[in-house]
Structure formats: C-alpha cells, structure tokens
Amino acid sequence: FAGAVMTLQITDVLITYGAQSTVGGLMAVAMGRELGPILVGVVLAGRVGAAITAEIGTMKVTEQIDALRVMAVDPVGYLVVPRVVACMIMVPILAFYGVVIGIAGGYFVATVIKGLAPSTYLDSIQMFSTISDFTLGLIKSSVFGAVIALVGAYKGMETKMGAEAVGFS
C-alpha cells in the first residue's frame, strides 16, 4: 500500500520534469532502505512488543518468574533471549515481504494508473538500486526486531503486582 501511494504521489512530478525513467529505482531504494523496514517495524512494535510485554508481565504477576529463579533457571536466558533471537530473524523476513509488496504496488500504480511502460519501471529498478540498498534495510530490520523484543521484555519484567499492572505495562 505504501509503495502504491508513494508512486501515485511522485509519478506526476517526475513526469513533469522528464524523469519518469527513475520511478522504479526511486521506489526500490526508498522501500528497500527506509519505508519497508520502518513500516514493518512500527506495526510489529505495536503487535509483537505488546504481546511480549503482556506475556512476561503476566508471568511476573503470577510469580512464574520467581518460580524459575527458585529452580535455578535464569529468566532472561529462558524467556528473553529466545524472543530476541526470534524477532531478529522474523522481522527482516517480514520486512523483505513488505519491500517486495511495496515495489509491486508501485509497479501496479505506475503501469496501470499512470501509464508508465512496465519495462521502464523494471529497468530503473535494475539501474538505480543495488543489493546494498536491500541489505541495509534487512540489517536495520534485525536491529528493530532486537529493540522490539528487548523493550517488550523489559517492560514485562518491570510489571508491578496485580492484573491491572499488566495492562499498564
């Protein structure tokens, strides 16, 4: 959706200045480096971050974390590390899908709605984007995944006692 809207907005301006041959490349670079990772990160921060916080917060309120400590199990190693690793793996995968869908949405708008030749869009992607554009986006997504999981786990571990406190976390 973001790719389609962005293409819809910028195509007329680029056509006005005779730069319609850069639409696909601009979309690929923007989606690969910035928009894909950031939009996926924001969505997952709300969904996954809240889930991690609520799950660990509930475990804290019901004294399950204390029970782990009594059994000599490190709660951070047992509860936090797997979530951080999972987010560091899955967020880049989801960001990749977001980038591909964004570029495809831009392709649809550029070719069907704005009348740009499909070869112009695809050729400009090859001309202006590099593998490093997408690699940087995936690395950024991995960092976002770690931050989402760490903040969610921290807020869950800091939950005060009581069911109401889980909601505030």
Backbone as a ProteinNet text record, in pm:
[ID]
protein_1_A
[PRIMARY]
FAGAVMTLQITDVLITYGAQSTVGGLMAVAMGRELGPILVGVVLAGRVGAAITAEIGTMKVTEQIDALRVMAVDPVGYLVVPRVVACMIMVPILAFYGVVIGIAGGYFVATVIKGLAPSTYLDSIQMFSTISDFTLGLIKSSVFGAVIALVGAYKGMETKMGAEAVGFS
[TERTIARY]
82.4	0	86.4	190.6	277.2	347.1	388.4	453.2	358.8	234.2	135.6	107	88.4	58.6	177.3	297	415.3	433.1	412.6	423.4	317.5	197.4	89	125.4	190.6	225.5	343	444.4	567	571	490.2	499.6	469.3	365.2	331.2	444.2	505.9	616.7	734	766.3	879	850.7	726.6	690.8	702.3	661.2	670.5	813.7	908.7	1049.3	1121.8	1047.8	1107.2	1188.9	1161	1238.9	1157.1	1061.4	977.1	1055.8	1173.4	1254.2	1318.6	1296	1354.5	1252.6	1126.6	1021	1049.2	1076.6	1100.3	1221.4	1329.3	1450.4	1429.5	1359.8	1329.8	1246	1147.6	1062.8	1142.4	1226.9	1304.6	1399.8	1468.3	1562.7	1488.1	1379.8	1304.1	1242.4	1185.6	1123.7	1229.5	1336.7	1439.9	1516.8	1552.2	1633	1550.9	1437.7	1368	1225.6	1138.4	996.4	959.9	1012.2	980.2	1017.1	1144	1182.7	1109.8	1091.1	1028.6	881	808.2	665.3	640.4	717	702.9	742.6	849	892.5	787.8	722.6	619.1	500.2	457.9	344.3	378.4	496.9	535	566.2	610	633.7	503.2	397	267.5	214.3	225.2	166.3	254	376.8	465.7	517.1	551.8	600.3	496.8	371.8	264.9	243.5	253.6	234.4	344.5	468.5	579.9	564.5	530.4	512	400.6	288.4	175.5	208	274	306	402.9	511.7	610	553.9	475.9	412.8	318	241.7	151.8	231	341.4	426.6	484.7	515.4	569	461.3	341.7	232.2	193.4	195.6	158.1	277	386.7	507.1	574.3	551.2	617.8	766.3	800.1	941.1	1015.7	951.7	1013	1032.1	936.3	948.1	1067.2	1090.6	1208.1	1336.7	1341.3	1461.3	1482	1373.5	1382.6	1438.5	1403	1452.9	1590.6	1654.2	1788	1791.7	1681.5	1674.2	1678.1	1772.3	1783.7	1665.4	1579.3	1462.3	1499.2	1608.9	1648.7	1689.8	1771	1813.5	1700	1604.7	1495.8	1379.4	1351.1	1234.5	1268.8	1375.6	1404.5	1486.3	1594.1	1684.9	1613.5	1529.7	1461.1	1371	1307.6	1221	1302.7	1416.8	1503.6	1555.9	1603.2	1655.1	1544.2	1426	1313.9	1278	1273.8	1241.9	1352.2	1476.6	1587.4	1586.2	1526.7	1516.2	1389.4	1277.5	1149.4	1121	1164.6	1135.5	1199.8	1325.6	1379.3	1303.9	1257.4	1180.6	1050.7	982	858.5	886.4	998.3	1035.5	1063.2	1126.1	1150.1	1018	920.1	788.2	727.5	742.9	690.7	753	883.2	953.2	904.5	895.2	850.2	707.7	620.2	481.4	474.2	557.2	560.1	605.9	710.1	759	654.3	587.5	482.2	363.9	328	221.4	258.5	384.3	432	429.3	465.2	461.3	318.7	223.7	83.4	36.7	62.8	18.3	88.5	219.5	295.3	251.3	224.6	191.9	43.2	-42.7	-186.2	-251.2	-220.6	-288.7	-218.1	-86.5	-11.4	37.1	22.3	55.2	203.1	284.9	428.8	453.6	547.3	578.9	638.1	592.8	646.4	798	852.6	998.1	1071.8	1013.4	1076.1	1087	979.9	979	1081.8	1079	1168.8	1314.6	1339.5	1477.5	1536	1453	1505.2	1536.1	1465.2	1499.4	1639.9	1666.8	1799.9	1907.5	1873.6	1972.3	2009.3	1911.2	1934.6	1950.3	1904.2	1914.2	2027.1	2084.8	2191.5	2152.6	2225.2	2196.9	2218.9	2309	2334.5	2214	2130.9	2009	1918.6	1907.7	1821.1	1889.1	2020.1	2094	2087.6	2105.1	2095.9	1957.4	1854.3	1718.3	1697.5	1755.3	1740.9	1818.6	1936.3	2012.6	1936.3	1882.3	1802.8	1682.3	1618.5	1503.9	1543.6	1659.7	1707.5	1729.5	1784.8	1802.8	1666.8	1572.1	1437.2	1377.8	1398.2	1347.2	1405.3	1536.2	1600.2	1544.8	1529	1477.5	1333.8	1251.9	1112	1105.6	1181.3	1178.4	1237.9	1348	1411.8	1324.7	1264.7	1177.4	1054.5	995.4	879.5	912.5	1026.8	1067.8	1099.2	1165.6	1198.2	1071.1	977.1	851.9	774.8	781.2	715.4	780.6	913.6	986.3	966.6	938.2	919.8	774.6	687.9	547.5	531.9	450.2	420.2	315.7	289.7	195.3	51.1	-30.7	-172.1	-205.4	-326.2	-368.9	-375.1	-411.9	-420.8	-283.7	-179.4	-43.6	0.7	-48.7	-13.9	-66.5	-185.9	-242.8	-164.3	-111	-32.4	105.4	155.2	287.8	282.2
-120.3	0	126.1	127.1	245	269.3	162.6	177.2	232.8	187.9	237.1	385	423.9	564	653.7	608.2	688.2	704.8	598.9	607.1	700.3	691.2	778.1	924.9	956.1	1094.7	1146.8	1064.8	1117	1104.4	1017.8	993.6	1119.1	1192.6	1313.8	1416	1431.4	1527	1483.3	1354.8	1305.6	1315	1290.7	1303.6	1449.4	1542.8	1685.4	1726.1	1671.5	1705.8	1608.1	1519.8	1426.8	1315.9	1287	1185.8	1060.3	1030.5	913.3	783.1	785.9	664	631	713.4	688.2	639.1	626.2	590.8	457.5	354.5	221.8	218.4	280	283.5	360.1	472.2	550.8	469.9	399.2	316.7	203.7	138.7	26.4	73.1	183.7	234.2	281.4	356.4	407.1	293.7	196	84.2	-4.9	-31.3	-121.8	-66.2	60.8	120.6	168.6	232.8	303.9	255.8	272.8	252.8	110.7	12.1	-126.8	-161.3	-143.3	-175.6	-92.9	35.2	120.6	87.7	73.2	44.3	-91.7	-191.3	-323.3	-316	-242.9	-227.8	-161.4	-59	10.5	-81.7	-152.8	-244.5	-354	-412.1	-520.4	-470.6	-347	-292.5	-289.9	-250.8	-249.5	-388.3	-476	-609.4	-702.4	-721.3	-817.5	-762.7	-634.1	-574.2	-582.5	-553.9	-562.9	-707	-801.1	-941.9	-990.7	-953.8	-994.4	-932.3	-804.1	-735.7	-800.6	-827.5	-886.7	-1027.6	-1105.4	-1243	-1247.2	-1172.7	-1173.1	-1102	-996.2	-927	-1017.3	-1097.4	-1192.6	-1298	-1341.7	-1438.7	-1377.5	-1249.1	-1182.6	-1171.5	-1130.1	-1112.6	-1245.6	-1352.4	-1483.8	-1558	-1487.8	-1537.5	-1655.7	-1668.9	-1774.4	-1743.6	-1616.2	-1578.5	-1608.5	-1583.6	-1620	-1771.1	-1846.5	-1992.5	-2038.3	-1971.7	-2005.1	-1981	-1870.1	-1839.8	-1944.6	-1987.6	-2090.5	-2220.1	-2250.3	-2372	-2351.2	-2237.8	-2203.6	-2188.2	-2140.4	-2112	-1960.2	-1914.2	-1770.8	-1724.6	-1636.7	-1592.7	-1517.4	-1444.8	-1370.9	-1469.1	-1565.2	-1663.6	-1751.8	-1778.5	-1869.6	-1798.8	-1675.2	-1605.1	-1496.1	-1423.1	-1305.6	-1340.4	-1413.5	-1441.6	-1509.8	-1611.6	-1672	-1573.4	-1483.3	-1384.7	-1283.6	-1244.1	-1150.3	-1215.2	-1337.8	-1407.9	-1427.1	-1466.1	-1485.8	-1356.4	-1246.8	-1118.5	-1073.5	-1100.8	-1062.3	-1142.4	-1260	-1341.3	-1307.4	-1293.7	-1279.1	-1138.8	-1036.1	-900.1	-873.6	-912.4	-893.3	-972.4	-1091.3	-1169.6	-1097.3	-1046.9	-972.7	-840.8	-777.3	-653.5	-681.5	-795.3	-833.5	-843.9	-912.2	-920.9	-782.5	-697.5	-561.4	-483.6	-499.7	-430.8	-482.4	-613.1	-671.9	-627.5	-630.3	-589.4	-440.1	-359.6	-216.3	-185.9	-255.1	-235.1	-282.8	-394	-444.4	-347.7	-289.9	-189.8	-68	-26.6	84.2	50.7	-72.2	-118.4	-110.7	-158.9	-157.1	-14.5	75.5	214	279.9	259.6	324.6	276.8	147.5	93.7	103.2	67.7	63.4	200.9	272.8	400.2	516.4	520.8	633.5	609.1	487.7	459.1	449.1	426.5	410.1	271	261	131.5	38.2	-86.6	-180.4	-195.2	-195.1	-209.6	-89.1	28.3	148.4	134.8	89	71.7	-33.2	-147.2	-257	-225.4	-160.2	-123.8	-24.3	68.5	167	103.1	-3.1	-75.1	-133.4	-197.4	-254.7	-147.2	-32.6	72.1	145.8	175.1	263.3	193.4	72.2	5.7	-97.4	-116.8	-216.1	-312.2	-419.4	-517.3	-456.3	-359	-296.7	-216.9	-165.9	-96.3	-189.9	-312.3	-408.9	-471.2	-490	-545.5	-451.9	-322.7	-225.2	-226.7	-240.2	-248.1	-371.3	-484.1	-607	-598.9	-537.7	-519.4	-427.1	-319.7	-226.8	-298.9	-385.2	-461	-554.3	-614.1	-702.8	-625.1	-506	-420.5	-381.6	-346.6	-315.5	-434.2	-554.8	-674.3	-691.4	-670.2	-681.2	-577.1	-454.8	-347.5	-375.9	-420.7	-452.2	-557.5	-665	-773.4	-729.7	-655.8	-613	-515.6	-420.8	-325.7	-396.9	-484.7	-560.3	-646.3	-713.7	-798.2	-713.8	-601.5	-513.6	-463.2	-415.5	-365	-477.6	-597.7	-711.1	-748	-746.6	-780	-673.8	-552	-442.5	-426.4	-517.2	-508.7	-521.9	-434	-440.3	-548.8	-577.3	-684.4	-639.9	-733.4	-708.5	-715	-760.7	-776.2	-642	-537.3	-404.9	-355.8	-394.3	-352	-409.4	-527.6	-586.8	-497.8	-445.7	-355.4	-227.2	-176.4	-53.5	-75.6	-198.2	-227.5	-211.5
0	0	0	83	90.5	-42.7	-108.3	-238	-342.7	-339.2	-434.9	-412.5	-288.6	-257.6	-291.7	-257.6	-287.2	-438.1	-512.9	-658.6	-715.2	-662.6	-707.2	-687.1	-576.3	-545	-627.4	-647.6	-710	-861.5	-919.2	-1063.4	-1144	-1108.4	-1183.4	-1179.4	-1063.4	-1050.7	-1137.4	-1132	-1211.6	-1361	-1401.6	-1543.1	-1587.1	-1500.6	-1532.1	-1565	-1491.6	-1512.6	-1605.5	-1669.4	-1764.1	-1700	-1575.3	-1503.4	-1475.1	-1562	-1538.4	-1541.2	-1599.4	-1604.9	-1470.4	-1368.8	-1236.3	-1134.3	-1173.5	-1077.7	-1009.4	-1084.2	-1026.2	-935.5	-979.3	-897	-768.4	-778.2	-658.4	-560.4	-612.6	-525.9	-461.2	-539	-485.5	-376.3	-399.9	-299.6	-175.2	-194.2	-79	1.9	-66.7	5.1	68.9	-1.2	50	167.3	159.9	266.5	384.8	357.7	464.3	491.3	394.5	421.1	460.8	390.7	424.4	567.5	606	743.7	849.3	823.8	925.1	941.7	832.4	844.1	908.9	869.3	931.6	1078.7	1108.8	1247.5	1334.8	1282.9	1360.4	1386.8	1284.6	1301.9	1403	1389.6	1480.1	1620.7	1633	1767	1845.1	1778.6	1845.5	1873	1777	1791.6	1874.7	1833.6	1899	2031.5	2033.1	2157.3	2268.1	2234.5	2334.3	2379.5	2287.1	2323.1	2416.6	2387.3	2473.7	2611.5	2615.3	2743.3	2824.3	2761.6	2833.4	2882	2798.6	2836.8	2954.7	2943.9	3052.6	3175.1	3154	3266.6	3343.1	3272.2	3337.9	3413.6	3356.6	3426.7	3554.3	3548.8	3667.9	3775.7	3735.9	3831.7	3895.4	3818.8	3872	3932.3	3949.6	4017	3946.1	3817.9	3741.9	3723.3	3714.4	3700.6	3829.7	3942.4	4070.9	4079.9	4027.9	4029.2	3944.5	3832.7	3751.3	3829.7	3901.2	3980.3	4089.7	4153.5	4258.3	4200.1	4075.1	4009.6	3947.4	3976.5	3926.9	3774.6	3718.2	3575.1	3558.1	3477.7	3452.7	3367.3	3420.3	3343.4	3215.1	3219.4	3099.2	2989.2	3023.2	2924.3	2875.8	2963.6	2930.8	2860.2	2898.6	2844.9	2742.9	2768.2	2686.4	2562.3	2580.3	2468.3	2350.8	2372.3	2256.7	2182	2254.9	2189.9	2109.4	2164.1	2092.1	1964	1974.3	1856	1752.6	1797.7	1705.4	1633.1	1705.8	1642.6	1547.5	1583.6	1495.5	1365.1	1367.6	1245.9	1167.8	1237.1	1168.7	1116.7	1187.4	1140.4	1003.7	979.5	843.6	736.3	771.2	673.5	638.8	740.4	715.8	643.9	675.8	606.2	458.7	430	290.7	215	276.3	213.8	195.6	295.4	285.4	170.7	152.4	43.6	-91.5	-105.3	-232.3	-264.5	-165.6	-188.3	-219.4	-152.5	-180.4	-321.9	-366.5	-503.5	-604.1	-573.2	-662	-667.1	-553.4	-551.5	-633.9	-623.8	-705.6	-854.1	-887	-1026.3	-1080.9	-1001.7	-1044.3	-1071.3	-978.3	-994.4	-1112.7	-1123.4	-1230.6	-1368.1	-1382	-1514.1	-1547	-1452.7	-1481.6	-1469.4	-1363.2	-1339.2	-1409.3	-1401.6	-1458.2	-1601	-1652.4	-1791.4	-1824	-1724.8	-1747.8	-1807.2	-1897.9	-1959	-1853.3	-1848	-1748.8	-1756.4	-1877.2	-1890.6	-1832.3	-1840.9	-1783.3	-1632.5	-1569.8	-1424	-1382	-1447.6	-1409.9	-1441.7	-1554.7	-1589.5	-1490	-1443	-1347.8	-1212.9	-1177.8	-1054.1	-1067.4	-1180.2	-1202.6	-1210.8	-1268.6	-1289.6	-1159.9	-1076.7	-962.6	-828.5	-815.6	-684.9	-687.2	-570.2	-554.7	-443.4	-433.5	-328.9	-190.9	-181.5	-51.2	-2.6	-93.5	-51.9	27.7	-19.3	46.7	168.3	160.6	274.3	394.2	369.8	479	542.4	460.3	513.5	599.3	558.7	637.3	768.2	764.7	889	983.4	928.3	1008.7	1070.2	993	1043	1156	1145.6	1251.3	1380.8	1369.3	1487.5	1544.6	1457.8	1505.3	1580.5	1528.5	1595	1733.4	1746.4	1877.8	1973.6	1926.4	2012.5	2054.3	1961.7	1993.7	2103.5	2088.1	2186.6	2319.5	2316.3	2441.2	2519.4	2450.9	2520.4	2574.8	2494.7	2542.4	2662.9	2658.8	2771.3	2894.4	2875.2	2988.2	3055.7	2975.2	3033	3102	3047.3	3111.7	3243	3246.5	3369.9	3477.9	3437	3532.5	3577	3535.8	3573.4	3724.2	3780.4	3923.8	3947.5	4071.4	4104.9	4079.3	4035.3	4011.6	3863.5	3834.5	3695.4	3623.7	3695.6	3634.8	3588.6	3660.5	3625.4	3491.4	3455.7	3326.1	3213.6	3230.9	3131	3116.2	3225.7	3220.2	3160.2	3165.8	3109.5	2960.6
[MASK]
+++++++++++++++++++++++++++++++++++++++++++++++++++++++++++++++++++++++++++++++++++++++++++++++++++++++++++++++++++++++++++++++++++++++++++++++++++++++++++++++++++++++++

